[in-house]
Every structure is written in C-alpha cells, then in structure tokens.
C-alpha cells in the first residue's frame, strides 16, 4: 500500500487524523463524512492512494469491486434500510474536493433530495 504525505485521507489511513470508522480491512477504510449531507453519509476509500477514477487501472479493479460489493451491507448496518445513493465525484467538473478516490454512501431514513431523475 502506498500513501501520500500531504493527502488528508492518506493521513486518516495512517491514523494521523481521527475519523469515525465504520469498517477497516487490509485495503479499504470506511468512515463517516465530517460534514454529512444525509442522516447516513459515510465514505469508502481504498487505502492505496488513487486521485480518482481517471487513475484507476486494472490493479485497482478488485478493490473497487469490493467497495461497491460492501456498500449495501454497510448502508443497512448504518441505518439506511430503504435505499441509498452511491456517488463518486471526479475532477473539477465533478466538483471533487479531496483528491483521494472516495465513494460517498448517502441514505435515509427519509427519501433524499433530487437525484439523476430530478425528482
Ligand atoms: P468530494 O471530494 O467533493 O467528493 O467530497 C469530499 C468529502 O470529504 C466532503 O463530503 C467532506 O465533508 C469530506 N471530508 C473532508 N475531510 C474529512 C475528514 N477529515 N473526515 C471525514 N470526511 C471528510
Ligand atoms: Zn491519499
């Protein structure tokens, strides 16, 4: 695993900045978003530093698959039992703020605001 000295999420991985952890294993860390946009809002990150999906190559496919595969179980465990959204912001147009790939998991209990279907 390689982390970057100046990256805030790598610092969380190294334990230099505290986070409210939801799950941790060899290659994935999951923690609550510090500024939640929904009652359930946590972030899933690969421990290895990748800026965003532009940098995801075949080596990263297994960990990306594992993150999506775990999202439902963790969302349910955190209280999003009636549905949730998964969002990955990439680059300037995607309004990415932290350049360490992260999957936002956002959920209820009440319906979230407008999404892709504009409802
Ligand atoms: P974005 O890069 O736009 O997908 O969003 C970055 C997200 O990281 C925002 O929702 C922030 O609230 C969140 N965030 C930034 N710093 C921390 C931190 N130290 N712990 C938890 N979440 C954070
Ligand atoms: Zn990083």
CSV table of N, CA, C and O and ligand atoms in Angstrom, one decimal:
chain,number,residue,atom,x,y,z
A,1,UNK,N,0.8,-1.2,0.0
A,1,UNK,CA,0.0,0.0,0.0
A,1,UNK,C,0.9,1.2,0.0
A,1,UNK,O,1.9,1.3,0.7
A,2,UNK,N,0.5,2.2,-0.8
A,2,UNK,CA,1.3,3.5,-0.8
A,2,UNK,C,0.4,4.6,-0.5
A,2,UNK,O,-0.7,4.8,-1.0
A,3,UNK,N,0.8,5.4,0.5
A,3,UNK,CA,0.1,6.6,0.9
A,3,UNK,C,0.9,7.8,0.6
A,3,UNK,O,2.1,7.8,0.4
A,4,UNK,N,0.2,9.0,0.6
A,4,UNK,CA,0.9,10.2,0.3
A,4,UNK,C,0.9,11.1,1.5
A,4,UNK,O,-0.1,11.3,2.1
A,5,UNK,N,2.0,11.7,1.7
A,5,UNK,CA,2.2,12.5,2.9
A,5,UNK,C,1.2,13.6,3.1
A,5,UNK,O,0.7,13.9,4.2
A,6,UNK,N,0.9,14.3,1.9
A,6,UNK,CA,0.1,15.5,2.0
A,6,UNK,C,-1.4,15.3,1.8
A,6,UNK,O,-2.1,16.3,1.7
A,7,UNK,N,-1.8,14.1,1.7
A,7,UNK,CA,-3.2,13.8,1.4
A,7,UNK,C,-4.0,13.5,2.7
A,7,UNK,O,-3.6,12.7,3.5
A,8,UNK,N,-5.1,14.2,2.9
A,8,UNK,CA,-5.8,14.2,4.1
A,8,UNK,C,-6.4,12.7,4.4
A,8,UNK,O,-6.4,12.3,5.5
A,9,UNK,N,-6.8,12.1,3.3
A,9,UNK,CA,-7.4,10.7,3.5
A,9,UNK,C,-6.2,9.7,3.7
A,9,UNK,O,-6.4,8.8,4.5
A,10,UNK,N,-5.1,9.9,3.1
A,10,UNK,CA,-3.9,9.1,3.5
A,10,UNK,C,-3.5,9.3,4.9
A,10,UNK,O,-3.1,8.3,5.6
A,11,UNK,N,-3.7,10.5,5.4
A,11,UNK,CA,-3.4,10.8,6.8
A,11,UNK,C,-4.4,10.0,7.7
A,11,UNK,O,-4.0,9.5,8.8
A,12,UNK,N,-5.6,10.0,7.3
A,12,UNK,CA,-6.6,9.2,8.1
A,12,UNK,C,-6.2,7.7,8.1
A,12,UNK,O,-6.2,7.0,9.1
A,13,UNK,N,-5.8,7.2,6.9
A,13,UNK,CA,-5.4,5.8,6.8
A,13,UNK,C,-4.2,5.5,7.7
A,13,UNK,O,-4.2,4.5,8.4
A,14,UNK,N,-3.3,6.5,7.8
A,14,UNK,CA,-2.1,6.3,8.7
A,14,UNK,C,-2.4,6.5,10.2
A,14,UNK,O,-1.5,6.4,11.0
A,15,UNK,N,-3.6,7.0,10.5
A,15,UNK,CA,-4.0,7.2,11.9
A,15,UNK,C,-3.6,8.6,12.4
A,15,UNK,O,-3.6,8.8,13.6
A,16,UNK,N,-3.1,9.5,11.5
A,16,UNK,CA,-2.6,10.8,11.9
A,16,UNK,C,-3.8,11.8,12.2
A,16,UNK,O,-3.6,12.8,12.8
A,17,UNK,N,-4.9,11.5,11.5
A,17,UNK,CA,-6.1,12.3,11.7
A,17,UNK,C,-7.2,11.4,12.1
A,17,UNK,O,-7.4,10.3,11.5
A,18,UNK,N,-8.0,11.8,13.2
A,18,UNK,CA,-9.0,10.8,13.6
A,18,UNK,C,-10.2,10.8,12.7
A,18,UNK,O,-10.5,11.7,11.9
A,19,UNK,N,-10.9,9.7,12.7
A,19,UNK,CA,-12.1,9.5,11.9
A,19,UNK,C,-13.0,8.5,12.6
A,19,UNK,O,-12.6,7.7,13.4
A,20,UNK,N,-14.3,8.7,12.4
A,20,UNK,CA,-15.3,7.8,13.0
A,20,UNK,C,-15.4,6.6,12.0
A,20,UNK,O,-16.2,6.6,11.0
A,21,UNK,N,-14.7,5.5,12.3
A,21,UNK,CA,-14.6,4.4,11.4
A,21,UNK,C,-15.9,3.5,11.4
A,21,UNK,O,-16.4,3.3,12.5
A,22,UNK,N,-16.3,3.1,10.3
A,22,UNK,CA,-17.4,2.2,10.1
A,22,UNK,C,-16.8,0.8,9.8
A,22,UNK,O,-17.4,-0.2,10.2
A,23,UNK,N,-15.7,0.7,9.1
A,23,UNK,CA,-15.2,-0.6,8.7
A,23,UNK,C,-13.7,-0.4,8.3
A,23,UNK,O,-13.3,0.7,7.7
A,24,UNK,N,-12.9,-1.3,8.6
A,24,UNK,CA,-11.5,-1.3,8.1
A,24,UNK,C,-11.0,-2.7,7.8
A,24,UNK,O,-11.3,-3.6,8.6
A,25,UNK,N,-10.4,-2.9,6.7
A,25,UNK,CA,-9.7,-4.1,6.5
A,25,UNK,C,-8.3,-3.8,5.8
A,25,UNK,O,-7.9,-2.7,5.8
A,26,UNK,N,-7.7,-4.8,5.2
A,26,UNK,CA,-6.3,-4.6,4.7
A,26,UNK,C,-6.3,-3.5,3.6
A,26,UNK,O,-5.3,-2.8,3.5
A,27,UNK,N,-7.3,-3.4,2.8
A,27,UNK,CA,-7.2,-2.5,1.7
A,27,UNK,C,-8.3,-1.4,1.6
A,27,UNK,O,-8.3,-0.6,0.7
A,28,UNK,N,-9.3,-1.4,2.5
A,28,UNK,CA,-10.4,-0.5,2.5
A,28,UNK,C,-10.6,0.1,3.9
A,28,UNK,O,-10.5,-0.6,4.9
A,29,UNK,N,-10.9,1.4,3.9
A,29,UNK,CA,-11.3,2.1,5.1
A,29,UNK,C,-12.6,2.8,4.8
A,29,UNK,O,-12.8,3.5,3.8
A,30,UNK,N,-13.5,2.7,5.8
A,30,UNK,CA,-14.8,3.4,5.7
A,30,UNK,C,-15.0,4.2,6.9
A,30,UNK,O,-14.8,3.7,8.0
A,31,UNK,N,-15.4,5.5,6.7
A,31,UNK,CA,-15.6,6.4,7.9
A,31,UNK,C,-16.7,7.4,7.6
A,31,UNK,O,-17.0,7.7,6.4
A,32,UNK,N,-17.3,7.9,8.6
A,32,UNK,CA,-18.3,8.9,8.5
A,32,UNK,C,-17.8,10.2,7.9
A,32,UNK,O,-16.7,10.7,8.2
A,33,UNK,N,-18.6,10.8,7.0
A,33,UNK,CA,-18.3,12.1,6.4
A,33,UNK,C,-18.4,13.1,7.5
A,33,UNK,O,-19.3,13.1,8.3
A,34,UNK,N,-17.4,14.0,7.6
A,34,UNK,CA,-17.3,15.0,8.6
A,34,UNK,C,-18.4,16.1,8.5
A,34,UNK,O,-18.8,16.7,9.5
A,35,UNK,N,-18.9,16.2,7.3
A,35,UNK,CA,-20.0,17.2,7.0
A,35,UNK,C,-21.1,16.5,6.3
A,35,UNK,O,-21.3,16.7,5.1
A,36,UNK,N,-21.9,15.7,7.0
A,36,UNK,CA,-22.9,14.8,6.4
A,36,UNK,C,-24.0,15.6,5.6
A,36,UNK,O,-24.5,16.6,6.1
A,37,UNK,N,-24.3,15.1,4.4
A,37,UNK,CA,-25.4,15.6,3.6
A,37,UNK,C,-26.7,14.8,3.7
A,37,UNK,O,-27.7,15.1,3.1
A,38,UNK,N,-26.7,13.8,4.6
A,38,UNK,CA,-27.9,12.9,4.8
A,38,UNK,C,-27.7,12.3,6.1
A,38,UNK,O,-26.6,12.2,6.7
A,39,UNK,N,-28.8,11.8,6.7
A,39,UNK,CA,-28.7,11.1,8.0
A,39,UNK,C,-27.6,10.0,8.0
A,39,UNK,O,-26.9,9.8,9.0
A,40,UNK,N,-27.5,9.3,6.9
A,40,UNK,CA,-26.4,8.3,6.8
A,40,UNK,C,-25.5,8.8,5.7
A,40,UNK,O,-26.0,9.1,4.6
A,41,UNK,N,-24.3,9.1,6.0
A,41,UNK,CA,-23.3,9.6,5.0
A,41,UNK,C,-21.9,9.1,5.4
A,41,UNK,O,-21.3,9.7,6.3
A,42,UNK,N,-21.4,8.1,4.7
A,42,UNK,CA,-20.1,7.7,5.0
A,42,UNK,C,-19.3,7.6,3.7
A,42,UNK,O,-19.9,7.6,2.6
A,43,UNK,N,-18.0,7.5,3.9
A,43,UNK,CA,-17.1,7.5,2.7
A,43,UNK,C,-16.3,6.2,2.7
A,43,UNK,O,-15.9,5.7,3.8
A,44,UNK,N,-16.2,5.6,1.6
A,44,UNK,CA,-15.4,4.3,1.4
A,44,UNK,C,-14.2,4.7,0.6
A,44,UNK,O,-14.3,5.2,-0.5
A,45,UNK,N,-13.0,4.4,1.1
A,45,UNK,CA,-11.8,4.7,0.3
A,45,UNK,C,-10.9,3.5,0.3
A,45,UNK,O,-10.8,2.6,1.2
A,46,UNK,N,-10.1,3.3,-0.9
A,46,UNK,CA,-9.1,2.4,-0.9
A,46,UNK,C,-7.9,2.9,-0.1
A,46,UNK,O,-7.7,4.1,-0.1
A,47,UNK,N,-7.2,2.1,0.7
A,47,UNK,CA,-6.1,2.6,1.5
A,47,UNK,C,-5.0,3.1,0.6
A,47,UNK,O,-4.3,4.0,0.9
A,48,UNK,N,-4.8,2.4,-0.6
A,48,UNK,CA,-3.8,2.9,-1.5
A,48,UNK,C,-4.3,4.2,-2.1
A,48,UNK,O,-5.5,4.4,-2.4
A,49,UNK,N,-3.4,5.2,-2.3
A,49,UNK,CA,-3.7,6.5,-2.9
A,49,UNK,C,-4.0,6.4,-4.4
A,49,UNK,O,-3.1,6.0,-5.2
A,50,UNK,N,-5.2,6.8,-4.8
A,50,UNK,CA,-5.6,7.0,-6.2
A,50,UNK,C,-6.3,8.3,-6.2
A,50,UNK,O,-7.2,8.6,-5.4
A,51,UNK,N,-5.9,9.2,-7.1
A,51,UNK,CA,-6.6,10.5,-7.1
A,51,UNK,C,-8.1,10.4,-7.3
A,51,UNK,O,-8.9,11.0,-6.6
A,52,UNK,N,-8.5,9.7,-8.4
A,52,UNK,CA,-9.9,9.5,-8.7
A,52,UNK,C,-10.0,8.4,-9.8
A,52,UNK,O,-9.0,7.7,-10.0
A,53,UNK,N,-11.2,8.2,-10.4
A,53,UNK,CA,-11.4,7.1,-11.3
A,53,UNK,C,-10.5,7.2,-12.6
A,53,UNK,O,-10.3,6.2,-13.3
A,54,UNK,N,-10.0,8.4,-12.9
A,54,UNK,CA,-9.1,8.6,-14.0
A,54,UNK,C,-7.9,7.7,-13.8
A,54,UNK,O,-7.2,7.3,-14.8
A,55,UNK,N,-7.5,7.6,-12.6
A,55,UNK,CA,-6.2,6.8,-12.3
A,55,UNK,C,-6.5,5.4,-12.0
A,55,UNK,O,-5.5,4.7,-11.6
A,56,UNK,N,-7.7,4.9,-12.1
A,56,UNK,CA,-8.0,3.5,-11.7
A,56,UNK,C,-7.6,2.6,-12.9
A,56,UNK,O,-8.3,2.6,-13.9
A,57,UNK,N,-6.6,1.8,-12.7
A,57,UNK,CA,-6.3,0.8,-13.7
A,57,UNK,C,-6.6,-0.6,-13.2
A,57,UNK,O,-7.3,-0.8,-12.2
A,58,UNK,N,-6.3,-1.6,-14.0
A,58,UNK,CA,-6.6,-3.0,-13.7
A,58,UNK,C,-6.2,-3.4,-12.3
A,58,UNK,O,-6.9,-4.2,-11.7
A,59,UNK,N,-5.1,-2.9,-11.8
A,59,UNK,CA,-4.6,-3.2,-10.4
A,59,UNK,C,-5.7,-2.9,-9.4
A,59,UNK,O,-5.7,-3.4,-8.3
A,60,UNK,N,-6.5,-1.8,-9.7
A,60,UNK,CA,-7.4,-1.3,-8.7
A,60,UNK,C,-8.8,-1.9,-8.8
A,60,UNK,O,-9.7,-1.7,-8.0
A,61,UNK,N,-9.0,-2.7,-9.9
A,61,UNK,CA,-10.4,-3.2,-10.1
A,61,UNK,C,-10.9,-4.1,-9.0
A,61,UNK,O,-12.0,-3.9,-8.6
A,62,UNK,N,-10.0,-5.0,-8.4
A,62,UNK,CA,-10.6,-5.8,-7.3
A,62,UNK,C,-11.0,-4.9,-6.1
A,62,UNK,O,-12.1,-5.2,-5.5
A,63,UNK,N,-10.2,-3.9,-5.7
A,63,UNK,CA,-10.6,-3.2,-4.5
A,63,UNK,C,-11.8,-2.3,-4.8
A,63,UNK,O,-12.7,-2.1,-3.9
A,64,UNK,N,-12.0,-1.8,-6.0
A,64,UNK,CA,-13.1,-1.0,-6.4
A,64,UNK,C,-14.4,-1.9,-6.4
A,64,UNK,O,-15.4,-1.5,-5.9
A,65,UNK,N,-14.2,-3.1,-6.9
A,65,UNK,CA,-15.3,-4.1,-6.8
A,65,UNK,C,-15.7,-4.4,-5.4
A,65,UNK,O,-16.9,-4.5,-5.1
A,66,UNK,N,-14.7,-4.6,-4.6
A,66,UNK,CA,-15.0,-4.9,-3.2
A,66,UNK,C,-15.8,-3.8,-2.5
A,66,UNK,O,-16.7,-4.0,-1.7
A,67,UNK,N,-15.4,-2.5,-2.8
A,67,UNK,CA,-16.1,-1.4,-2.1
A,67,UNK,C,-17.5,-1.4,-2.5
A,67,UNK,O,-18.4,-1.2,-1.6
A,68,UNK,N,-17.8,-1.5,-3.8
A,68,UNK,CA,-19.2,-1.5,-4.2
A,68,UNK,C,-20.0,-2.7,-3.6
A,68,UNK,O,-21.1,-2.6,-3.2
A,69,UNK,N,-19.3,-3.8,-3.6
A,69,UNK,CA,-19.9,-5.0,-3.1
A,69,UNK,C,-20.2,-4.9,-1.6
A,69,UNK,O,-21.2,-5.6,-1.1
A,70,UNK,N,-19.5,-4.1,-0.9
A,70,UNK,CA,-19.8,-4.0,0.6
A,70,UNK,C,-20.7,-2.8,0.9
A,70,UNK,O,-21.2,-2.7,2.0
A,71,UNK,N,-21.0,-2.0,-0.1
A,71,UNK,CA,-21.8,-0.7,0.2
A,71,UNK,C,-23.2,-1.0,0.8
A,71,UNK,O,-23.6,-0.4,1.8
A,72,UNK,N,-23.9,-2.0,0.3
A,72,UNK,CA,-25.2,-2.3,0.7
A,72,UNK,C,-25.2,-2.8,2.2
A,72,UNK,O,-26.1,-2.4,3.0
A,73,UNK,N,-24.4,-3.7,2.5
A,73,UNK,CA,-24.3,-4.3,3.8
A,73,UNK,C,-24.0,-3.2,4.8
A,73,UNK,O,-24.6,-3.1,5.9
A,74,UNK,N,-23.0,-2.3,4.5
A,74,UNK,CA,-22.7,-1.2,5.4
A,74,UNK,C,-23.8,-0.2,5.5
A,74,UNK,O,-24.0,0.3,6.6
A,75,UNK,N,-24.4,0.1,4.4
A,75,UNK,CA,-25.5,1.1,4.4
A,75,UNK,C,-26.6,0.6,5.3
A,75,UNK,O,-27.2,1.3,6.2
A,76,UNK,N,-27.0,-0.7,5.2
A,76,UNK,CA,-28.0,-1.2,6.0
A,76,UNK,C,-27.6,-1.2,7.5
A,76,UNK,O,-28.4,-0.8,8.4
A,77,UNK,N,-26.4,-1.6,7.8
A,77,UNK,CA,-25.9,-1.6,9.2
A,77,UNK,C,-25.9,-0.2,9.8
A,77,UNK,O,-26.2,0.0,11.0
A,78,UNK,N,-25.7,0.8,9.0
A,78,UNK,CA,-25.7,2.2,9.5
A,78,UNK,C,-27.1,2.8,9.6
A,78,UNK,O,-27.2,4.0,10.0
A,79,UNK,N,-28.1,2.1,9.1
A,79,UNK,CA,-29.5,2.6,9.2
A,79,UNK,C,-30.1,3.0,8.0
A,79,UNK,O,-31.3,3.5,8.0
A,80,UNK,N,-29.5,2.9,6.8
A,80,UNK,CA,-30.1,3.2,5.5
A,80,UNK,C,-30.7,1.9,5.0
A,80,UNK,O,-30.1,1.2,4.2
A,81,UNK,N,-31.9,1.6,5.5
A,81,UNK,CA,-32.5,0.3,5.2
A,81,UNK,C,-33.5,0.3,4.0
A,81,UNK,O,-33.9,-0.7,3.5
A,82,UNK,N,-33.9,1.5,3.6
A,82,UNK,CA,-34.9,1.7,2.5
A,82,UNK,C,-34.3,2.2,1.2
A,82,UNK,O,-35.0,2.7,0.3
A,83,UNK,N,-33.0,2.2,1.1
A,83,UNK,CA,-32.3,2.7,-0.1
A,83,UNK,C,-31.2,3.7,0.2
A,83,UNK,O,-31.1,4.3,1.3
A,84,UNK,N,-30.4,3.9,-0.7
A,84,UNK,CA,-29.2,4.8,-0.5
A,84,UNK,C,-28.7,5.1,-1.9
A,84,UNK,O,-29.0,4.5,-2.9
A,85,UNK,N,-27.8,6.1,-1.9
A,85,UNK,CA,-27.1,6.5,-3.2
A,85,UNK,C,-25.6,6.3,-3.0
A,85,UNK,O,-25.1,6.5,-1.9
A,86,UNK,N,-25.0,6.0,-4.1
A,86,UNK,CA,-23.5,5.9,-4.2
A,86,UNK,C,-23.1,7.0,-5.2
A,86,UNK,O,-23.6,7.1,-6.3
A,87,UNK,N,-22.2,7.9,-4.7
A,87,UNK,CA,-21.7,9.0,-5.6
A,87,UNK,C,-20.2,9.0,-5.5
A,87,UNK,O,-19.6,8.9,-4.5
A,88,UNK,N,-19.6,9.1,-6.7
A,88,UNK,CA,-18.1,9.3,-6.8
A,88,UNK,C,-17.9,10.6,-7.6
A,88,UNK,O,-18.2,10.6,-8.8
A,89,UNK,N,-17.4,11.6,-7.0
A,89,UNK,CA,-17.0,12.9,-7.7
A,89,UNK,C,-15.6,12.8,-8.3
A,89,UNK,O,-14.7,12.4,-7.5
A,90,UNK,N,-15.5,13.1,-9.5
A,90,UNK,CA,-14.2,13.0,-10.2
A,90,UNK,C,-13.8,14.4,-10.9
A,90,UNK,O,-14.6,14.9,-11.7
A,91,UNK,N,-12.7,14.9,-10.4
A,91,UNK,CA,-12.1,16.1,-11.1
A,91,UNK,C,-12.9,17.4,-10.9
A,91,UNK,O,-13.9,17.4,-10.2
A,92,UNK,N,-12.5,18.4,-11.6
A,92,UNK,CA,-13.1,19.7,-11.5
A,92,UNK,C,-14.5,19.8,-11.8
A,92,UNK,O,-15.4,20.3,-11.1
A,93,UNK,N,-14.9,19.2,-13.0
A,93,UNK,CA,-16.3,19.2,-13.4
A,93,UNK,C,-17.2,18.4,-12.4
A,93,UNK,O,-18.3,18.7,-12.2
A,94,UNK,N,-16.6,17.3,-11.9
A,94,UNK,CA,-17.3,16.5,-10.9
A,94,UNK,C,-17.3,17.1,-9.5
A,94,UNK,O,-17.8,16.5,-8.6
A,95,UNK,N,-16.7,18.3,-9.4
A,95,UNK,CA,-16.6,19.0,-8.1
A,95,UNK,C,-16.0,18.2,-7.0
A,95,UNK,O,-16.4,18.2,-5.8
A,96,UNK,N,-14.9,17.5,-7.4
A,96,UNK,CA,-14.2,16.7,-6.4
A,96,UNK,C,-13.4,17.7,-5.5
A,96,UNK,O,-12.7,18.6,-6.1
A,97,UNK,N,-13.4,17.5,-4.2
A,97,UNK,CA,-12.7,18.4,-3.3
A,97,UNK,C,-11.5,17.7,-2.7
A,97,UNK,O,-10.4,18.3,-2.6
A,98,UNK,N,-11.6,16.4,-2.4
A,98,UNK,CA,-10.5,15.7,-1.8
A,98,UNK,C,-10.0,14.7,-2.9
A,98,UNK,O,-10.8,13.8,-3.3
A,99,UNK,N,-8.7,14.9,-3.3
A,99,UNK,CA,-8.2,14.1,-4.4
A,99,UNK,C,-7.6,12.8,-3.9
A,99,UNK,O,-6.4,12.5,-4.1
A,100,UNK,N,-8.4,12.0,-3.2
A,100,UNK,CA,-8.1,10.6,-2.9
A,100,UNK,C,-9.5,9.9,-3.1
A,100,UNK,O,-10.5,10.2,-2.4
A,101,UNK,N,-9.5,9.0,-4.1
A,101,UNK,CA,-10.8,8.4,-4.5
A,101,UNK,C,-11.6,8.0,-3.3
A,101,UNK,O,-11.1,7.3,-2.4
A,102,UNK,N,-12.9,8.4,-3.3
A,102,UNK,CA,-13.8,8.0,-2.3
A,102,UNK,C,-15.2,7.8,-2.8
A,102,UNK,O,-15.6,8.6,-3.7
A,103,UNK,N,-15.9,6.9,-2.3
A,103,UNK,CA,-17.2,6.6,-2.6
A,103,UNK,C,-18.1,7.1,-1.5
A,103,UNK,O,-18.0,6.7,-0.4
A,104,UNK,N,-19.0,8.1,-1.9
A,104,UNK,CA,-20.0,8.6,-0.9
A,104,UNK,C,-21.1,7.6,-0.8
A,104,UNK,O,-21.7,7.2,-1.9
A,105,UNK,N,-21.6,7.2,0.4
A,105,UNK,CA,-22.8,6.4,0.5
A,105,UNK,C,-23.7,7.3,1.4
A,105,UNK,O,-23.4,7.7,2.5
A,106,UNK,N,-24.9,7.6,0.7
A,106,UNK,CA,-25.8,8.5,1.4
A,106,UNK,C,-27.2,7.8,1.5
A,106,UNK,O,-27.6,7.2,0.5
A,107,UNK,N,-27.8,7.9,2.6
A,107,UNK,CA,-29.1,7.3,2.8
A,107,UNK,C,-30.0,7.9,3.8
A,107,UNK,O,-29.6,8.8,4.5
A,108,UNK,N,-31.2,7.3,3.9
A,108,UNK,CA,-32.3,7.8,4.6
A,108,UNK,C,-32.2,8.0,6.1
A,108,UNK,O,-31.1,8.3,6.5
A,109,UNK,N,-33.2,7.8,6.9
A,109,UNK,CA,-34.4,7.0,6.5
A,109,UNK,C,-35.4,7.7,5.5
A,109,UNK,O,-36.1,7.0,4.8
A,110,UNK,N,-35.5,9.0,5.5
A,110,UNK,CA,-36.4,9.7,4.6
A,110,UNK,C,-35.8,9.8,3.2
A,110,UNK,O,-34.5,9.8,3.0
A,111,UNK,N,-36.6,9.9,2.1
A,111,UNK,CA,-36.1,10.0,0.8
A,111,UNK,C,-35.1,11.2,0.6
A,111,UNK,O,-35.3,12.2,1.2
A,112,UNK,N,-34.1,11.0,-0.1
A,112,UNK,CA,-33.1,12.0,-0.4
A,112,UNK,C,-33.7,13.0,-1.4
A,112,UNK,O,-34.7,12.8,-2.0
A,113,UNK,N,-33.0,14.1,-1.6
A,113,UNK,CA,-33.4,15.2,-2.5
A,113,UNK,C,-33.3,14.7,-3.9
A,113,UNK,O,-33.1,13.5,-4.2
A,114,UNK,N,-33.5,15.6,-4.9
A,114,UNK,CA,-33.5,15.3,-6.3
A,114,UNK,C,-32.2,14.6,-6.6
A,114,UNK,O,-31.1,15.0,-6.2
A,115,UNK,N,-32.3,13.6,-7.5
A,115,UNK,CA,-31.1,12.9,-7.9
A,115,UNK,C,-31.1,12.9,-9.5
A,115,UNK,O,-31.5,13.9,-10.1
A,116,UNK,N,-30.6,11.9,-10.1
A,116,UNK,CA,-30.4,11.9,-11.5
A,116,UNK,C,-31.8,12.0,-12.2
A,116,UNK,O,-31.9,12.5,-13.3
A,117,UNK,N,-32.8,11.6,-11.6
A,117,UNK,CA,-34.2,11.6,-12.2
A,117,UNK,C,-34.9,12.9,-11.9
A,117,UNK,O,-36.0,13.1,-12.3
A,118,UNK,N,-34.2,13.9,-11.2
A,118,UNK,CA,-34.7,15.2,-11.0
A,118,UNK,C,-36.0,15.2,-10.2
A,118,UNK,O,-36.8,16.1,-10.3
A,119,UNK,N,-36.3,14.1,-9.5
A,119,UNK,CA,-37.5,14.1,-8.6
A,119,UNK,C,-37.0,14.1,-7.2
A,119,UNK,O,-36.0,13.6,-6.9
B,1,LIG,P1,-15.7,15.4,-2.6
B,1,LIG,O1,-14.2,15.4,-2.8
B,1,LIG,O2,-16.4,16.6,-3.2
B,1,LIG,O3,-16.4,14.1,-3.1
B,1,LIG,O4,-16.1,15.5,-1.1
B,1,LIG,C1,-15.1,15.3,-0.1
B,1,LIG,C2,-15.8,14.9,1.2
B,1,LIG,O5,-14.9,14.6,2.2
B,1,LIG,C3,-16.8,16.0,1.7
B,1,LIG,O6,-18.1,15.5,1.8
B,1,LIG,C4,-16.2,16.3,3.1
B,1,LIG,O7,-17.1,16.6,4.1
B,1,LIG,C5,-15.4,15.1,3.4
B,1,LIG,N1,-14.3,15.2,4.3
B,1,LIG,C6,-13.3,16.1,4.2
B,1,LIG,N2,-12.4,16.0,5.3
B,1,LIG,C7,-12.9,15.0,6.0
B,1,LIG,C8,-12.4,14.3,7.2
B,1,LIG,N3,-11.3,14.7,7.9
B,1,LIG,N4,-13.1,13.3,7.7
B,1,LIG,C9,-14.3,12.9,7.1
B,1,LIG,N5,-14.7,13.5,6.0
B,1,LIG,C10,-14.0,14.5,5.4
B,2,LIG,ZN1,-4.4,9.8,-0.3
